[in-house]
Tab-separated table of C-alpha atoms and ligand atoms in Angstrom:
chain	number	residue	atom	x	y	z
A	1	MET	CA	-9.842	-9.929	-1.562
A	2	ILE	CA	-10.669	-6.539	-3.065
A	3	GLN	CA	-13.851	-6.010	-5.074
A	4	PHE	CA	-15.068	-2.880	-6.842
A	5	GLU	CA	-18.666	-2.974	-8.053
A	6	ARG	CA	-19.750	-0.049	-10.262
A	7	VAL	CA	-17.692	2.393	-8.178
A	8	SER	CA	-17.658	6.097	-8.980
A	9	LYS	CA	-15.961	8.918	-7.129
A	10	VAL	CA	-16.654	12.604	-7.601
A	11	TYR	CA	-14.737	15.029	-5.358
A	12	SER	CA	-16.510	17.959	-3.796
A	13	GLY	CA	-16.050	20.680	-6.363
A	14	GLY	CA	-17.303	18.344	-9.079
A	15	LYS	CA	-14.101	16.612	-10.231
A	16	SER	CA	-14.963	13.084	-11.403
A	17	ALA	CA	-11.961	10.931	-10.423
A	18	LEU	CA	-13.317	7.409	-11.049
A	19	GLN	CA	-16.222	6.224	-13.182
A	20	ASN	CA	-18.011	2.894	-12.953
A	21	ILE	CA	-14.997	0.836	-11.822
A	22	ASN	CA	-15.426	-2.948	-11.701
A	23	PHE	CA	-12.735	-5.462	-10.804
A	24	THR	CA	-11.883	-8.217	-8.341
A	25	LEU	CA	-8.486	-8.929	-6.880
A	26	LEU	CA	-8.552	-12.447	-5.459
A	27	PRO	CA	-6.968	-13.380	-2.128
A	28	GLY	CA	-3.255	-13.865	-2.684
A	29	GLU	CA	-3.294	-12.148	-6.081
A	30	MET	CA	-0.874	-9.386	-7.078
A	31	ALA	CA	-1.687	-6.633	-9.585
A	32	PHE	CA	-0.278	-3.338	-10.806
A	33	LEU	CA	-2.338	-0.179	-11.039
A	34	THR	CA	-1.106	2.061	-13.839
A	35	GLY	CA	-2.246	5.248	-15.563
A	36	HIS	CA	-1.225	8.819	-16.250
A	37	SER	CA	-0.900	11.432	-13.527
A	38	GLY	CA	-4.409	12.311	-12.381
A	39	ALA	CA	-5.901	9.072	-13.773
A	40	GLY	CA	-7.311	8.160	-10.357
A	41	LYS	CA	-4.777	5.691	-8.931
A	42	SER	CA	-4.449	7.283	-5.490
A	43	THR	CA	-8.202	7.803	-5.308
A	44	LEU	CA	-8.772	4.092	-5.947
A	45	MET	CA	-6.278	3.167	-3.201
A	46	ARG	CA	-7.816	5.657	-0.777
A	47	LEU	CA	-11.269	4.164	-1.361
A	48	ILE	CA	-9.986	0.712	-0.383
A	49	CYS	CA	-8.655	1.872	2.969
A	50	GLY	CA	-11.645	4.090	3.677
A	51	LEU	CA	-9.793	7.404	3.418
A	52	GLU	CA	-12.328	8.445	0.760
A	53	LYS	CA	-15.930	7.370	0.243
A	54	ALA	CA	-17.408	6.295	-3.082
A	55	ASN	CA	-20.359	8.308	-4.379
A	56	ASP	CA	-21.731	5.250	-6.113
A	57	GLY	CA	-21.188	1.496	-6.053
A	58	LYS	CA	-19.510	-0.784	-3.550
A	59	VAL	CA	-15.910	-1.261	-2.406
A	60	LEU	CA	-15.526	-4.599	-0.618
A	61	LEU	CA	-12.467	-5.638	1.341
A	62	ASN	CA	-12.478	-9.295	2.346
A	63	GLY	CA	-16.232	-9.221	1.769
A	64	ILE	CA	-16.863	-6.159	3.954
A	65	ASP	CA	-18.443	-3.089	2.356
A	66	VAL	CA	-15.915	-0.377	3.219
A	67	SER	CA	-18.273	2.479	2.398
A	68	GLY	CA	-20.814	1.094	4.868
A	69	LEU	CA	-18.423	1.247	7.833
A	70	SER	CA	-18.828	3.855	10.535
A	71	LYS	CA	-15.921	5.985	11.730
A	72	HIS	CA	-15.325	3.822	14.789
A	73	GLU	CA	-15.319	0.627	12.694
A	74	MET	CA	-12.586	1.979	10.367
A	75	PRO	CA	-9.616	1.076	12.599
A	76	PHE	CA	-10.660	-2.598	12.407
A	77	LEU	CA	-10.607	-2.416	8.619
A	78	ARG	CA	-7.235	-0.694	8.549
A	79	ARG	CA	-5.679	-3.452	10.629
A	80	THR	CA	-6.060	-5.811	7.708
A	81	ILE	CA	-4.361	-3.380	5.291
A	82	GLY	CA	-0.747	-2.316	5.017
A	83	MET	CA	-0.392	0.987	3.190
A	84	ILE	CA	2.852	2.230	1.611
A	85	PHE	CA	3.258	5.720	0.191
A	86	GLN	CA	5.756	7.243	-2.219
A	87	ASP	CA	6.942	9.704	0.408
A	88	HIS	CA	7.039	6.950	3.097
A	89	GLN	CA	5.671	9.372	5.762
A	90	LEU	CA	8.175	8.421	8.460
A	91	LEU	CA	8.475	10.335	11.726
A	92	MET	CA	11.889	11.939	11.367
A	93	ASP	CA	12.386	12.499	15.108
A	94	HIS	CA	11.836	8.802	15.895
A	95	THR	CA	14.221	5.900	15.328
A	96	VAL	CA	13.659	3.255	12.675
A	97	TYR	CA	12.547	0.870	15.432
A	98	ASP	CA	9.981	3.328	16.810
A	99	ASN	CA	8.610	4.128	13.362
A	100	VAL	CA	7.944	0.466	12.683
A	101	ALA	CA	6.555	-0.098	16.203
A	102	ILE	CA	3.899	2.635	15.938
A	103	PRO	CA	1.018	0.514	14.547
A	104	LEU	CA	1.581	-2.035	17.328
A	105	ILE	CA	1.810	0.615	20.057
A	106	ILE	CA	-1.526	2.007	18.848
A	107	LEU	CA	-3.015	-1.480	19.109
A	108	GLY	CA	-1.741	-1.769	22.699
A	109	LYS	CA	0.497	-4.802	22.082
A	110	SER	CA	2.886	-5.922	24.819
A	111	ALA	CA	6.499	-4.716	24.792
A	112	GLU	CA	7.676	-8.278	24.146
A	113	GLU	CA	5.357	-8.766	21.171
A	114	ILE	CA	6.365	-5.362	19.771
A	115	ARG	CA	10.047	-6.252	20.051
A	116	ARG	CA	9.523	-9.608	18.349
A	117	ARG	CA	7.360	-8.303	15.498
A	118	VAL	CA	9.415	-5.167	14.801
A	119	SER	CA	12.588	-7.253	14.632
A	120	ALA	CA	10.923	-9.732	12.266
A	121	SER	CA	9.673	-6.919	9.987
A	122	LEU	CA	13.030	-5.147	9.894
A	123	ASP	CA	14.719	-8.464	9.199
A	124	LYS	CA	12.411	-9.035	6.184
A	125	VAL	CA	13.389	-5.709	4.633
A	126	GLY	CA	17.077	-6.154	5.508
A	127	LEU	CA	17.348	-3.324	8.032
A	128	LEU	CA	17.747	-5.118	11.349
A	129	ASN	CA	21.188	-3.573	11.779
A	130	LYS	CA	19.804	-0.038	11.424
A	131	MET	CA	16.985	-0.158	13.962
A	132	LYS	CA	18.604	2.511	16.154
A	133	PHE	CA	19.195	4.920	13.278
A	134	TYR	CA	17.023	7.943	12.530
A	135	PRO	CA	15.426	8.148	9.050
A	136	ILE	CA	17.669	11.074	8.107
A	137	GLN	CA	20.689	8.758	8.452
A	138	LEU	CA	19.293	6.353	5.827
A	139	SER	CA	19.283	6.388	2.029
A	140	GLY	CA	16.020	6.945	0.117
A	141	GLY	CA	15.703	3.223	-0.603
A	142	GLU	CA	16.299	2.349	3.048
A	143	GLN	CA	13.708	4.899	4.192
A	144	GLN	CA	11.204	3.354	1.817
A	145	ARG	CA	11.997	-0.079	3.263
A	146	VAL	CA	11.285	1.252	6.777
A	147	GLY	CA	7.855	2.333	5.453
A	148	ILE	CA	7.364	-1.191	4.124
A	149	ALA	CA	8.418	-2.752	7.447
A	150	ARG	CA	5.870	-0.522	9.208
A	151	ALA	CA	3.167	-1.588	6.733
A	152	ILE	CA	3.768	-5.319	7.263
A	153	VAL	CA	4.415	-5.286	11.025
A	154	ASN	CA	0.754	-5.959	11.705
A	155	ARG	CA	0.749	-8.902	9.241
A	156	PRO	CA	-1.917	-7.471	6.936
A	157	SER	CA	-3.728	-9.669	4.427
A	158	VAL	CA	-3.690	-6.820	1.879
A	159	LEU	CA	-0.776	-4.541	0.915
A	160	LEU	CA	-1.507	-1.312	-0.961
A	161	ALA	CA	1.502	0.544	-2.327
A	162	ASP	CA	1.000	3.942	-3.943
A	163	GLU	CA	4.014	4.736	-6.163
A	164	PRO	CA	6.420	3.083	-3.711
A	165	THR	CA	9.360	3.389	-6.106
A	166	GLY	CA	8.620	6.898	-7.362
A	167	ASN	CA	11.782	8.452	-5.934
A	168	LEU	CA	14.115	5.493	-6.380
A	169	ASP	CA	16.564	4.452	-9.083
A	170	ASP	CA	16.102	1.307	-11.182
A	171	LYS	CA	18.077	-1.057	-9.002
A	172	LEU	CA	16.335	0.022	-5.767
A	173	SER	CA	12.944	-0.049	-7.500
A	174	LYS	CA	13.556	-3.642	-8.579
A	175	ASP	CA	14.553	-4.572	-5.011
A	176	ILE	CA	11.314	-3.086	-3.646
A	177	LEU	CA	9.229	-4.861	-6.279
A	178	LYS	CA	10.969	-8.128	-5.392
A	179	LEU	CA	10.049	-7.591	-1.748
A	180	PHE	CA	6.379	-7.179	-2.679
A	181	GLU	CA	6.556	-10.337	-4.759
A	182	GLU	CA	7.953	-12.203	-1.753
A	183	PHE	CA	5.069	-10.989	0.440
A	184	ASN	CA	2.669	-12.001	-2.297
A	185	GLN	CA	4.225	-15.477	-2.465
A	186	ALA	CA	3.602	-15.712	1.275
A	187	GLY	CA	-0.133	-15.207	0.573
A	188	VAL	CA	-0.576	-11.435	0.850
A	189	THR	CA	-2.831	-9.694	-1.707
A	190	VAL	CA	-0.779	-6.882	-3.281
A	191	LEU	CA	-1.898	-3.862	-5.312
A	192	MET	CA	0.900	-1.554	-6.426
A	193	ALA	CA	0.330	1.726	-8.255
A	194	THR	CA	3.160	2.791	-10.529
A	195	HIS	CA	4.058	5.032	-13.451
A	196	ASN	CA	7.117	2.938	-14.163
A	197	MET	CA	6.147	0.678	-17.074
A	198	GLY	CA	9.780	-0.378	-17.533
A	199	LEU	CA	9.797	-1.802	-14.021
A	200	ILE	CA	6.708	-3.972	-14.449
A	201	ARG	CA	7.342	-5.125	-18.016
A	202	ARG	CA	7.808	-8.894	-18.233
A	203	ARG	CA	6.182	-9.438	-14.825
A	204	HIS	CA	3.283	-11.848	-15.035
A	205	HIS	CA	0.925	-9.937	-12.708
A	206	ARG	CA	-2.330	-8.447	-13.933
A	207	ILE	CA	-2.369	-4.773	-14.914
A	208	LEU	CA	-5.316	-2.562	-14.003
A	209	HIS	CA	-4.904	0.512	-16.172
A	210	LEU	CA	-6.761	3.751	-15.436
A	211	ASN	CA	-7.369	6.263	-18.175
A	212	GLN	CA	-9.088	9.448	-17.010
A	213	GLY	CA	-10.969	7.608	-14.302
A	214	LEU	CA	-11.984	4.658	-16.499
A	215	LEU	CA	-10.553	1.174	-15.988
A	216	GLU	CA	-8.997	-0.916	-18.744
A	217	VAL	CA	-7.787	-4.360	-17.690
A	218	ARG	CA	-4.608	-5.342	-19.516
A	219	SER	CA	-2.851	-8.727	-19.828
B	301	ATP	N1	-9.039	15.806	-2.534
B	301	ATP	C1	-9.310	16.094	-3.812
B	301	ATP	N2	-10.190	17.069	-4.135
B	301	ATP	C2	-10.501	17.335	-5.418
B	301	ATP	N3	-9.967	16.702	-6.473
B	301	ATP	C3	-9.076	15.722	-6.224
B	301	ATP	C4	-8.695	15.367	-4.883
B	301	ATP	N4	-7.788	14.354	-4.944
B	301	ATP	C5	-7.611	14.093	-6.264
B	301	ATP	N5	-8.379	14.915	-7.017
B	301	ATP	C6	-8.473	14.900	-8.486
B	301	ATP	O1	-8.934	13.612	-8.886
B	301	ATP	C7	-8.223	13.157	-10.038
B	301	ATP	C8	-7.528	11.842	-9.725
B	301	ATP	O2	-6.478	12.105	-8.788
B	301	ATP	P1	-5.540	10.961	-8.188
B	301	ATP	O3	-4.656	11.600	-7.179
B	301	ATP	O4	-6.378	9.816	-7.761
B	301	ATP	O5	-4.705	10.537	-9.505
B	301	ATP	P2	-3.373	9.676	-9.622
B	301	ATP	O6	-3.570	8.751	-10.774
B	301	ATP	O7	-3.035	9.068	-8.312
B	301	ATP	O8	-2.296	10.789	-9.994
B	301	ATP	P3	-0.711	10.823	-9.666
B	301	ATP	O9	-0.095	9.718	-10.455
B	301	ATP	O10	-0.301	12.176	-10.150
B	301	ATP	O11	-0.550	10.660	-8.187
B	301	ATP	C9	-7.268	14.271	-10.422
B	301	ATP	O12	-7.871	15.067	-11.412
B	301	ATP	C10	-7.104	15.068	-9.136
B	301	ATP	O13	-6.830	16.420	-9.407
């Protein structure tokens, strides 16, 4: 569950990115985060995973006040979140398998558990047969799916996706959205930021729309 209570964010330098944001995303809910470029979408996502701190108000993740966590408590929070970026942020000199394994290696999991979980994640995104490839050998859509496999390998309860389809064509974008919907049907809370209104039209999920740092809830 994600809760924002009267959250405001002003960057050093004085730029007000978010103003008095209030919303709740229930466990197992899926929502889209929309808004123009600079509306505050990435800032909102970064507040949830503790990459930025709110100046005012509370950001709660599964009931825990993210802004109240110390630096050494952050890794525990991040274990419950899978984060997906537009530019997937893969390590180009590592194989697909190694890229997906990284979160588990950091957590000190056994080689057997890593093998099992990485295979399961790659299977979910349809890339089991490419585990030995390097990212450069994959298409844009496949690279994005490796980023998704890495985000879910730790079985997070919350998936945050910041413009995950930004560089992809319509067909690939729809495939990625379908994947998120499948995770959501399996109980994962999903928040996906997107510019692509065509993609999310006719989907029944709630829309959180940001307009110059202010939230309008649509649908
Ligand atoms: N680190 C930062 N320092 C100062 N200002 C920032 C910083 N990050 C973002 N901003 C400003 O805060 C506002 C919101 O930015 P943010 O990246 O959250 O918007 P966005 O909706 O994700 O935009 P886009 O769709 O272009 O990615 C913008 O005016 C941006 O310039």
